[in-house]
Short mmCIF file of C-alpha atoms in Angstrom, two decimals:
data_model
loop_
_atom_site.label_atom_id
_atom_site.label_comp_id
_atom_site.label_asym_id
_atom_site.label_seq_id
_atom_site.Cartn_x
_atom_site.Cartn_y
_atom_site.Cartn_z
CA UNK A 1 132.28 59.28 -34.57
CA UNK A 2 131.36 62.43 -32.74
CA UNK A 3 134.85 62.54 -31.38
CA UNK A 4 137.07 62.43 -34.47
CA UNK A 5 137.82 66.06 -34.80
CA UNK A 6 138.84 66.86 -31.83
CA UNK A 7 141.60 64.01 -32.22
CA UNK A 8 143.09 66.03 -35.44
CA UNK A 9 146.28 67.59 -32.94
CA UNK A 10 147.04 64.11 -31.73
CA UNK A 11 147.32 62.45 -34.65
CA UNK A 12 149.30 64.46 -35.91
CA UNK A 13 152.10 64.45 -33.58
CA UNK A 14 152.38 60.84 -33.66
CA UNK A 15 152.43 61.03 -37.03
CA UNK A 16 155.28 61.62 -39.75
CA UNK A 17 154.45 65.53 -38.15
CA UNK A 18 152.81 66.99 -41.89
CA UNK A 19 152.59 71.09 -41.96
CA UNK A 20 151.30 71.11 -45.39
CA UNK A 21 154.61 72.98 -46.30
CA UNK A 22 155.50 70.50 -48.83
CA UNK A 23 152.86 71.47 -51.47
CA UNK A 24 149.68 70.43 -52.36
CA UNK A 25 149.25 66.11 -52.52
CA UNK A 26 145.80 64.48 -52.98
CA UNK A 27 145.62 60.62 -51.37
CA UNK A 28 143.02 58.07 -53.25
CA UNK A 29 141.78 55.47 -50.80
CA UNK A 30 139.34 52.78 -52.13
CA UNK A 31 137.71 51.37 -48.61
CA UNK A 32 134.86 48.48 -48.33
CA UNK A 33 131.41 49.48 -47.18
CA UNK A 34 130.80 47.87 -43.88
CA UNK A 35 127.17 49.22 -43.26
CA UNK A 36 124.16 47.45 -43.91
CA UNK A 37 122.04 50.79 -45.03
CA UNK A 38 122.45 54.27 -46.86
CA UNK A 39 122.12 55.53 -43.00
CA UNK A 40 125.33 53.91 -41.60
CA UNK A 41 127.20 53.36 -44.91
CA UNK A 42 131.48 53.77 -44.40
CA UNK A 43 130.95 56.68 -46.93
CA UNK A 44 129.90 58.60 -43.73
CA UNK A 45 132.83 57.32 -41.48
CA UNK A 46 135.51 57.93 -43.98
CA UNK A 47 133.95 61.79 -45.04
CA UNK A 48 133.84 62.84 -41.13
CA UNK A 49 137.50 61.43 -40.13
CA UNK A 50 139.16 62.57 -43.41
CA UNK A 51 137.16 66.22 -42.76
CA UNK A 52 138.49 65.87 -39.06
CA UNK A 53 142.43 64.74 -40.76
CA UNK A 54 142.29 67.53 -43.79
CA UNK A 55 141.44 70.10 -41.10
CA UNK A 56 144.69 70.10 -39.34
CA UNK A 57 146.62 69.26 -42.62
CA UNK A 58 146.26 72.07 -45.09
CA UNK A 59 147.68 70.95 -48.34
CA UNK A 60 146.69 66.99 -48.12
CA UNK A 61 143.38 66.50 -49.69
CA UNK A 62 142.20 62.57 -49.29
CA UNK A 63 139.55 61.24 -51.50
CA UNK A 64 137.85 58.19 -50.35
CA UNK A 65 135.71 56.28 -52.45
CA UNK A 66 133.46 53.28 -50.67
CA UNK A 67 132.40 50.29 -53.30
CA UNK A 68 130.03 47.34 -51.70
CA UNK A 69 131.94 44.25 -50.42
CA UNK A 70 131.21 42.54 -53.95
CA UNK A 71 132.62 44.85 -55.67
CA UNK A 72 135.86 46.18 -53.56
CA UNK A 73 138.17 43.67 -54.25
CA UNK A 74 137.36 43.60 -58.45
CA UNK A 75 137.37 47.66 -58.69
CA UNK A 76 141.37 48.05 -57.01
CA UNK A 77 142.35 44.93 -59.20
CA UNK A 78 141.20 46.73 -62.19
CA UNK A 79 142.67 50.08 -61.55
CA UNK A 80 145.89 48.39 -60.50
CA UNK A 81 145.83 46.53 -63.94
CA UNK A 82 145.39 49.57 -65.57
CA UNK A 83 147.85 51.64 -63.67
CA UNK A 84 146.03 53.72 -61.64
CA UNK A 85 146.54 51.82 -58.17
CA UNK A 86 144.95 53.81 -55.48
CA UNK A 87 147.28 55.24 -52.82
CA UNK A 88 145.46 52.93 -50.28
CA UNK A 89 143.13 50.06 -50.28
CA UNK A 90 140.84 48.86 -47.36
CA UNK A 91 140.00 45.31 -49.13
CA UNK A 92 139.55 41.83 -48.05
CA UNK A 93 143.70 40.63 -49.11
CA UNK A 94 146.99 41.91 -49.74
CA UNK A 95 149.00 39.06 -50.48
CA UNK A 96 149.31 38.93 -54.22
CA UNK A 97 150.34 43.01 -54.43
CA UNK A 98 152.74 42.43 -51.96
CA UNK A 99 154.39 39.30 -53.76
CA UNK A 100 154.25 41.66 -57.07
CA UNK A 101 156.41 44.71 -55.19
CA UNK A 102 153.62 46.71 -55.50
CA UNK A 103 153.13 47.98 -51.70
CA UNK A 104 154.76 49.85 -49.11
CA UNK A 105 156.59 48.32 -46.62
CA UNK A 106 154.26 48.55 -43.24
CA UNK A 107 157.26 50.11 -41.52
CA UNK A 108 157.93 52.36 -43.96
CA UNK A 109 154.74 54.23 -43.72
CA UNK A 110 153.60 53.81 -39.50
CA UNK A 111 154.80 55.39 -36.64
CA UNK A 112 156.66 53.11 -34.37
CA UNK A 113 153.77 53.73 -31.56
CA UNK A 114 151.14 52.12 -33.80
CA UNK A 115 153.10 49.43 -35.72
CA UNK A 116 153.33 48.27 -31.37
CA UNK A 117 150.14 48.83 -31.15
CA UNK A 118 148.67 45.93 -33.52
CA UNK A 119 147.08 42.67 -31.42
CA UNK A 120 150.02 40.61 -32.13
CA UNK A 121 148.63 38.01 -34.71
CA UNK A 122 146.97 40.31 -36.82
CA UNK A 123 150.16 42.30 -37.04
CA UNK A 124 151.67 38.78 -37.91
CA UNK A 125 149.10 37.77 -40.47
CA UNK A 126 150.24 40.41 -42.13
CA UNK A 127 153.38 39.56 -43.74
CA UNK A 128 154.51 38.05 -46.77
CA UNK A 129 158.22 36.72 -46.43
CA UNK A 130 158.56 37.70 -42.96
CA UNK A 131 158.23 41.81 -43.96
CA UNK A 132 154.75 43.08 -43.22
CA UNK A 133 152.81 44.60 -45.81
CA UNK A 134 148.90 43.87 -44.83
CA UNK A 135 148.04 46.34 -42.46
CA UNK A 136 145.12 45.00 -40.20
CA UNK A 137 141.92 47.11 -40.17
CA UNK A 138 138.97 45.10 -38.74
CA UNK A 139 138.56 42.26 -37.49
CA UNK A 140 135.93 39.85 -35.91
CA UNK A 141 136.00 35.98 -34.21
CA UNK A 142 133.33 33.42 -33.95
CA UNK A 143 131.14 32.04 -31.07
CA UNK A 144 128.64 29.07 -31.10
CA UNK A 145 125.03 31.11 -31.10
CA UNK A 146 122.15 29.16 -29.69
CA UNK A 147 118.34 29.69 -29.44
CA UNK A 148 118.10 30.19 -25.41
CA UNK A 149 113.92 29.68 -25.77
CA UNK A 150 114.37 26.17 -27.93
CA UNK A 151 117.33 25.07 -25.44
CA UNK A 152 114.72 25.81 -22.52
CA UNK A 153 111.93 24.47 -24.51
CA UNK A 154 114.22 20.85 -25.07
CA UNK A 155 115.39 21.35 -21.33
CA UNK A 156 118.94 21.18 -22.44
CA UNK A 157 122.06 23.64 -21.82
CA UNK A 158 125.13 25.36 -24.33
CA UNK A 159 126.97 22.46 -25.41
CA UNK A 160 130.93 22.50 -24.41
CA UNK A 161 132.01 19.21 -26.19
CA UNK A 162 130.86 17.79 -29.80
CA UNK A 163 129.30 15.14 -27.82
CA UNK A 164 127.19 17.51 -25.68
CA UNK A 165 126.45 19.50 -29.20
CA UNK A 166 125.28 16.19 -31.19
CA UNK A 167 122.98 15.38 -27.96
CA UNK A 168 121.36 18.81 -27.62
CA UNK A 169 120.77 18.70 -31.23
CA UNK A 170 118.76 15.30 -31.21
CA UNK A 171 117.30 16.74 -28.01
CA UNK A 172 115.76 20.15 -30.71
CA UNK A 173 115.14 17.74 -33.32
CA UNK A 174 112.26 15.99 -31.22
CA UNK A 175 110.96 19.18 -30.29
CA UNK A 176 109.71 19.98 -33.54
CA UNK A 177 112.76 22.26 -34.62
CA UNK A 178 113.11 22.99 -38.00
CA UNK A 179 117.05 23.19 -38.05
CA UNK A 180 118.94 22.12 -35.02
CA UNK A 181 122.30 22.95 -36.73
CA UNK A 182 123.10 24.92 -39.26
CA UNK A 183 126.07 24.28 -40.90
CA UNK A 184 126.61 26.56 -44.12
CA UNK A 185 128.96 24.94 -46.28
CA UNK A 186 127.84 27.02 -49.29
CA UNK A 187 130.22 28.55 -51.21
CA UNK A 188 129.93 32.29 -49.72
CA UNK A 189 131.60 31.50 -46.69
CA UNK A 190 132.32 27.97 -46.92
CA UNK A 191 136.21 28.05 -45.50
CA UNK A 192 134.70 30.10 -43.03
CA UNK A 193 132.98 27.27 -41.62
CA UNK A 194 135.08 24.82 -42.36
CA UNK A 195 138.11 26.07 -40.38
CA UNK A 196 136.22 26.53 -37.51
CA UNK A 197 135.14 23.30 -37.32
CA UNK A 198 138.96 21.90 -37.97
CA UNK A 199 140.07 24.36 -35.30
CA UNK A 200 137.70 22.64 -32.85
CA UNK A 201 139.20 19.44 -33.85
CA UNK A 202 142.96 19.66 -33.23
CA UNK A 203 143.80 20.68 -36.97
CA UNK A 204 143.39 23.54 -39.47
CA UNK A 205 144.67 24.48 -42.80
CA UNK A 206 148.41 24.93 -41.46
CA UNK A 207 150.29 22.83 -39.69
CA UNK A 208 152.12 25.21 -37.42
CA UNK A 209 155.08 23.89 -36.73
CA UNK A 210 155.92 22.70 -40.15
CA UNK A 211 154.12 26.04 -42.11
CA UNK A 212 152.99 23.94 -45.06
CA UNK A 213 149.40 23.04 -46.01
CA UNK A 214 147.71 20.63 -43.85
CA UNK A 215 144.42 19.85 -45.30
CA UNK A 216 144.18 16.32 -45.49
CA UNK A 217 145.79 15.79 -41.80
CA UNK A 218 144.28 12.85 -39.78
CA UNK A 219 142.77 15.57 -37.20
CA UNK A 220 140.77 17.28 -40.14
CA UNK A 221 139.43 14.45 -41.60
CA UNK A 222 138.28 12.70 -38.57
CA UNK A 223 136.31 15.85 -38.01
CA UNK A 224 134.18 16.05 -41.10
CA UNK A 225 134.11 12.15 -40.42
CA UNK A 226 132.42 13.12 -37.29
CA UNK A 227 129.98 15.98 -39.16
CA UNK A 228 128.77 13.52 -41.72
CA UNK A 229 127.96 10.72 -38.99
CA UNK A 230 126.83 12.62 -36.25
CA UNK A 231 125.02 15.48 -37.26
CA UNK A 232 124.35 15.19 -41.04
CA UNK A 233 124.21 11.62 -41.29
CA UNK A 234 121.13 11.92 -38.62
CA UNK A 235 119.43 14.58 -40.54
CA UNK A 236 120.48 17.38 -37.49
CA UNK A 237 121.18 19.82 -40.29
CA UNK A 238 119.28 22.61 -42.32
CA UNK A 239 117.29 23.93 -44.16
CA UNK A 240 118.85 22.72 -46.60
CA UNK A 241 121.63 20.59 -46.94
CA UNK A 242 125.21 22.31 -46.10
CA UNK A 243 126.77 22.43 -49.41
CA UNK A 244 123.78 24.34 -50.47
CA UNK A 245 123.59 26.17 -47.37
CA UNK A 246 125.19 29.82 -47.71
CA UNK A 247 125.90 31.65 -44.13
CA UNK A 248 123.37 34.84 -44.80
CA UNK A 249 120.70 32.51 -45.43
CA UNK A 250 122.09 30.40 -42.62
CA UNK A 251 121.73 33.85 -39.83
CA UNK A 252 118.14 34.27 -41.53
CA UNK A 253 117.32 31.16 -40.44
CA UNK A 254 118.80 31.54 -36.80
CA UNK A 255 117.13 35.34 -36.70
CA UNK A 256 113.29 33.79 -37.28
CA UNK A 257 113.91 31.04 -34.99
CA UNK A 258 114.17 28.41 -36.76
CA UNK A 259 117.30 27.01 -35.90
CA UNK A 260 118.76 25.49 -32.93
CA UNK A 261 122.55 26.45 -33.14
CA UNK A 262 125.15 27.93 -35.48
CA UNK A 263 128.76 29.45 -35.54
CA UNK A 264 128.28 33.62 -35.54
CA UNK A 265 129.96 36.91 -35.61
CA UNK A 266 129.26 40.13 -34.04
CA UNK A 267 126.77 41.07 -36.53
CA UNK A 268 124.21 38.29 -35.89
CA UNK A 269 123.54 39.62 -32.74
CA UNK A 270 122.18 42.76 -33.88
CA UNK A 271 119.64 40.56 -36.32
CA UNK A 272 118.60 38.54 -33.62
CA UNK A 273 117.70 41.26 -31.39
CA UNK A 274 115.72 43.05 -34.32
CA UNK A 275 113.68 39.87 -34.92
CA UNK A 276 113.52 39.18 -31.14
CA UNK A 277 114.81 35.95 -30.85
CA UNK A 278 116.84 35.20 -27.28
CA UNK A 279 120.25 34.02 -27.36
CA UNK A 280 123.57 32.62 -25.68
CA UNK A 281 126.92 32.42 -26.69
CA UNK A 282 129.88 30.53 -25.67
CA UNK A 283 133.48 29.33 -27.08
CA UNK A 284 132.71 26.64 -30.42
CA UNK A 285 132.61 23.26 -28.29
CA UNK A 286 135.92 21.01 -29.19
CA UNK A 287 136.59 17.13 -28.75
CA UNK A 288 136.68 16.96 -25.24
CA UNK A 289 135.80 20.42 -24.18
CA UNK A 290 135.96 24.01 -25.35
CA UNK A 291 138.01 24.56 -28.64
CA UNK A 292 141.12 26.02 -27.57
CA UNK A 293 141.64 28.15 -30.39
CA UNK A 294 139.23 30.28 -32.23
CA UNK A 295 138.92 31.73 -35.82
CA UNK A 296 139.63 35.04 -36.54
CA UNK A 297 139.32 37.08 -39.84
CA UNK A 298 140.95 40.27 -40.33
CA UNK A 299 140.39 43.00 -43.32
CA UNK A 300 143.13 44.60 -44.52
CA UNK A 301 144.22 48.07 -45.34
CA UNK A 302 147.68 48.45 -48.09
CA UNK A 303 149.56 51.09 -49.91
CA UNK A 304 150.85 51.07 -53.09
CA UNK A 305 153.87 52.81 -54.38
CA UNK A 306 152.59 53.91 -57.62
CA UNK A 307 151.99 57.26 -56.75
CA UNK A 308 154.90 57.93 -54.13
CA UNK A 309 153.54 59.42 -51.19
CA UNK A 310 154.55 57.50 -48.58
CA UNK A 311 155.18 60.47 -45.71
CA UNK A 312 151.43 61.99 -46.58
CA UNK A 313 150.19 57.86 -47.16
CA UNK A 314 151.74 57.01 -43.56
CA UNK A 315 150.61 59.89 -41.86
CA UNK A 316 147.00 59.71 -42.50
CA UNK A 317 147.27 56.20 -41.57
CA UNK A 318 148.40 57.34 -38.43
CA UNK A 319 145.67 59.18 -37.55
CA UNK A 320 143.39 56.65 -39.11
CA UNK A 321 144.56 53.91 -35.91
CA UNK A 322 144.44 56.78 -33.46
CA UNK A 323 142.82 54.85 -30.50
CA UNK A 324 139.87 56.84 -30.74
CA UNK A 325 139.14 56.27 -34.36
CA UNK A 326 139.53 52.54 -34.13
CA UNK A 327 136.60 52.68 -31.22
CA UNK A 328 134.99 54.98 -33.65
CA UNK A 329 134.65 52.82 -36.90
CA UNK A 330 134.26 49.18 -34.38
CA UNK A 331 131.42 50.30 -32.53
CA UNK A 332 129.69 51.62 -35.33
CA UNK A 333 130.02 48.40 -37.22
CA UNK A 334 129.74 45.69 -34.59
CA UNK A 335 133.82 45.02 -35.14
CA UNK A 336 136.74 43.94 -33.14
CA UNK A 337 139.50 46.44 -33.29
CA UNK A 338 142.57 45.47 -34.25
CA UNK A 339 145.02 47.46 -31.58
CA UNK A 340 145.93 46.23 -28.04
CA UNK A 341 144.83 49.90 -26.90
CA UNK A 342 141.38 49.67 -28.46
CA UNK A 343 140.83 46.35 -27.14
CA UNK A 344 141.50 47.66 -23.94
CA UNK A 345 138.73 50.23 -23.64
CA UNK A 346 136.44 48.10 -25.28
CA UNK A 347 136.76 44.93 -22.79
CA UNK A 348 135.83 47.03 -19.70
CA UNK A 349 133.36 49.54 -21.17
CA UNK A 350 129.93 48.91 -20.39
CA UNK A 351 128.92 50.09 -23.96
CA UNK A 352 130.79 47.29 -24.89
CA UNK A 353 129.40 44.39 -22.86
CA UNK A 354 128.07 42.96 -25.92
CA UNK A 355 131.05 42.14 -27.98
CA UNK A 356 133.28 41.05 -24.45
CA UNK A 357 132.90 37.70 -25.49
CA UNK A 358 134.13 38.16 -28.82
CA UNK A 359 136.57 40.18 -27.88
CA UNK A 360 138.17 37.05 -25.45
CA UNK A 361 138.31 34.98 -28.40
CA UNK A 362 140.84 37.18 -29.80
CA UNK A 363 144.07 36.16 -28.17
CA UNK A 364 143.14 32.52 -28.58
CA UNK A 365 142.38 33.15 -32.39
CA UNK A 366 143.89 31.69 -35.82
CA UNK A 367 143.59 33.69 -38.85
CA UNK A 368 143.51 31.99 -42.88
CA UNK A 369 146.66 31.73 -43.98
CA UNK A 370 146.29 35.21 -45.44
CA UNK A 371 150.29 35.75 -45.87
CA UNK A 372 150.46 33.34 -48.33
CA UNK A 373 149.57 34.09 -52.56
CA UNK A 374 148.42 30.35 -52.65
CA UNK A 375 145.39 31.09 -50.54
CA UNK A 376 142.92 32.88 -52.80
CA UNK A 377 143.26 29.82 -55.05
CA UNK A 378 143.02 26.94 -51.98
CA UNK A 379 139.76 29.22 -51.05
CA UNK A 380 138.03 29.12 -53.86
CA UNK A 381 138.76 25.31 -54.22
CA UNK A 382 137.63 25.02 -50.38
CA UNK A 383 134.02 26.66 -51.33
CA UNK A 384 133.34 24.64 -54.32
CA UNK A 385 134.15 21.40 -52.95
CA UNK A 386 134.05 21.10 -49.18
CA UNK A 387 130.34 20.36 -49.20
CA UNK A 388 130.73 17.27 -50.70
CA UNK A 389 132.44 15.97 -48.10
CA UNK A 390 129.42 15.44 -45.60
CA UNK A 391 127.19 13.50 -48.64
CA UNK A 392 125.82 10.32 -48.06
CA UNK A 393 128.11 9.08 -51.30
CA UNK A 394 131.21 12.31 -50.39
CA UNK A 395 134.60 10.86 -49.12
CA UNK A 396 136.20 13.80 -46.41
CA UNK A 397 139.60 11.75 -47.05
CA UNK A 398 139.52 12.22 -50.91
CA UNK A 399 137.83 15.65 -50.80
CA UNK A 400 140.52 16.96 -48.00
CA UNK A 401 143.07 15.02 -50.15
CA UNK A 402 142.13 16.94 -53.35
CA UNK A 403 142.11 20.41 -51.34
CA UNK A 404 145.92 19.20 -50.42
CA UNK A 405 146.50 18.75 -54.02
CA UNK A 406 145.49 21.96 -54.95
CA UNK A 407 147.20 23.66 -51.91
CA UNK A 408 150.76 21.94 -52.60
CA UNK A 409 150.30 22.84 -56.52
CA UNK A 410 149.70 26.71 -55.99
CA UNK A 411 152.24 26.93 -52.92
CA UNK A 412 154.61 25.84 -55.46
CA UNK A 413 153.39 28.11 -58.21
CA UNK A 414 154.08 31.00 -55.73
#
């Protein structure tokens, strides 16, 4: 962050060019807090970039104000309901304030320079009705993390197929390890989980050529077919048993060393290291060989049109996805950034070594089907019943065929 405000000048001219000549305009942005203490909370980000931002625009005053990640999403919903949307919001979806009219056209706020800028399918997530209205702000994929000192302990190596995985778990489990994979199908993070799984497996939520629902496919459910008689059928799962299993606890787990294997983002590595534990990485292992296609997740930034604004709105943003403010906020939190130029820097910087592998995954990566209103309500169906499906009594074909269900009824309610 030390570099911010010397990147005020720059900004600025590829910006909407803002003298401050057109009176006196306060900006409200409501951002998620992406640090995990009161040391490295995004309070501190946002107060040093907008001081660096308000320093070479006299007259634009922008007050940020940072809420937890369970809180965010609830606190713009309830000023929005009330009236007083926020200029901007830096929140986990966009979809249903963009189906409402309630946001700015993407192009009508960014510079042409850094709408090109956006890795391609973030950019595309981003749309409702083919306009784009999500703005991506973060992003992260997912790797398979294993325990190098129980794989060298079992004498075994990083699984690249499901086959290989099921093996080297049965190889951990007579070791003595407590959890050779975890599998948290708990409802924090459940569709998390889930999707990367049925990416792994030839399917996914979507069928792409088709852009309906897919949930039920035959790909999908021969996968969680597979989970429930191959690795939770033969008691290769833990600590506790996947529906109940939430993906903190699940990263606890992996960070004392007590399990085997598990699917991870950037920020487990950082827990590891603190606890000690030695690890690998490598693409989530597929049918017959690497998955082909990762997950990706994306947070979003918006503007609403309550307040007007839009030259002031779209030239902070401007400055905000300045290529040195994007390396800024994704170093300091362990994130992907979500601009080709970013990306860049960070694959061949040594700083960055760390997150190369993530960063790879990133062309190959799918996103949720953000774009579409029906998703919050598939989601929330997703984490509530997709643990079932890997019970001794569950059925994946009627649990995926009741996910359908409640897909095709809210796509149609949309």
């Amino acid at each position: 962050m030390a570099a911010v405000s010397a990147l005020g000048l720059t900004a600025a001219l590829g910006g909407c060019g803002l003298t401050g000549d057109s009176g006196d305009v306060t900006l409200r942005l409501v951002a998620a807090d992406y640090g995990d203490s009161e040391s490295n909370g995004s309070q501190k980000y946002w107060d040093k970039l907008v001081t660096a931002y308000e320093a070479e625009h006299p007259g634009v005053t922008v007050d940020v104000t940072v809420y937890s990640w369970n809180d965010v999403d609830a606190k713009v919903k309830e000023m929005v309901d009330a009236g007083k949307a926020p200029d901007m919001a830096q929140i986990g979806a966009y979809a249903d304030y963009a189906a409402a009219g309630l946001l700015y056209r993407a192009d009508d706020l960014l510079s042409i320079p850094v709408q090109a800028d956006f890795v391609a399918q973030f950019a595309d997530a981003g749309r409702v009705r083919d306009v784009q209205y999500g703005i991506p702000f973060a992003s992260s994929t997912r790797l398979l993390f294993y325990n190098k000192t129980l794989f060298e302990k079992a004498g075994i190596s990083a699984p690249t197929t499901w086959k290989e995985l099921a093996a080297d778990a049965e190889a951990l489990k007579a070791q003595g390890v407590k959890t050779p994979y975890a599998l948290p199908l708990g409802a924090e993070e459940a569709q998390a989980e889930t999707m990367q799984w049925l990416l792994s497996g030839g399917g996914g939520y979507t069928d792409s050529d088709l852009g309906t629902y897919s949930i039920d496919s035959a790909e999908n459910v021969a996968t969680f077919d597979w989970l429930k008689d191959n690795l939770v059928g033969k008691d290769l799962t833990g600590p506790v048993a996947p529906g109940e299993l939430n993906r903190a606890d699940a990263f606890a787990a992996f960070a004392a060393g007590d399990v085997g294997m598990l699917n991870g983002h950037p920020s487990l590595m950082q827990m590891a290291k603190k606890k000690g534990v030695k690890f690998g990485m490598v693409p989530m292992p597929g049918i017959d060989g690497p998955s082909k296609v990762s997950m990706g997740v994306a947070d979003w930034m918006m503007a609403f049109k309550e307040n007007g604004h839009a030259e002031e709105v779209g030239d902070f943003l401007d400055f905000v996805y300045d290529k040195q403010n994007v390396l800024d906020f994704s170093r300091e939190y362990d994130l992907l950034p979500v601009t080709n130029s970013a990306s860049t820097v960070m694959t061949a910087a040594k700083q960055d070594a760390d997150l190369k592998p993530f960063l790879e995954q990133l062309p190959l990566s799918e996103l949720y089907p953000v774009g579409r209103t029906s998703w919050a309500e598939v989601s929330v169906d997703i984490k509530k019943r997709i643990g079932r499906t890997v019970t001794s009594g569950g059925s994946p074909s009627a649990i995926l065929g009741g996910l359908q269900s409640t897909a095709t009824r809210a796509e149609s309610a949309e």
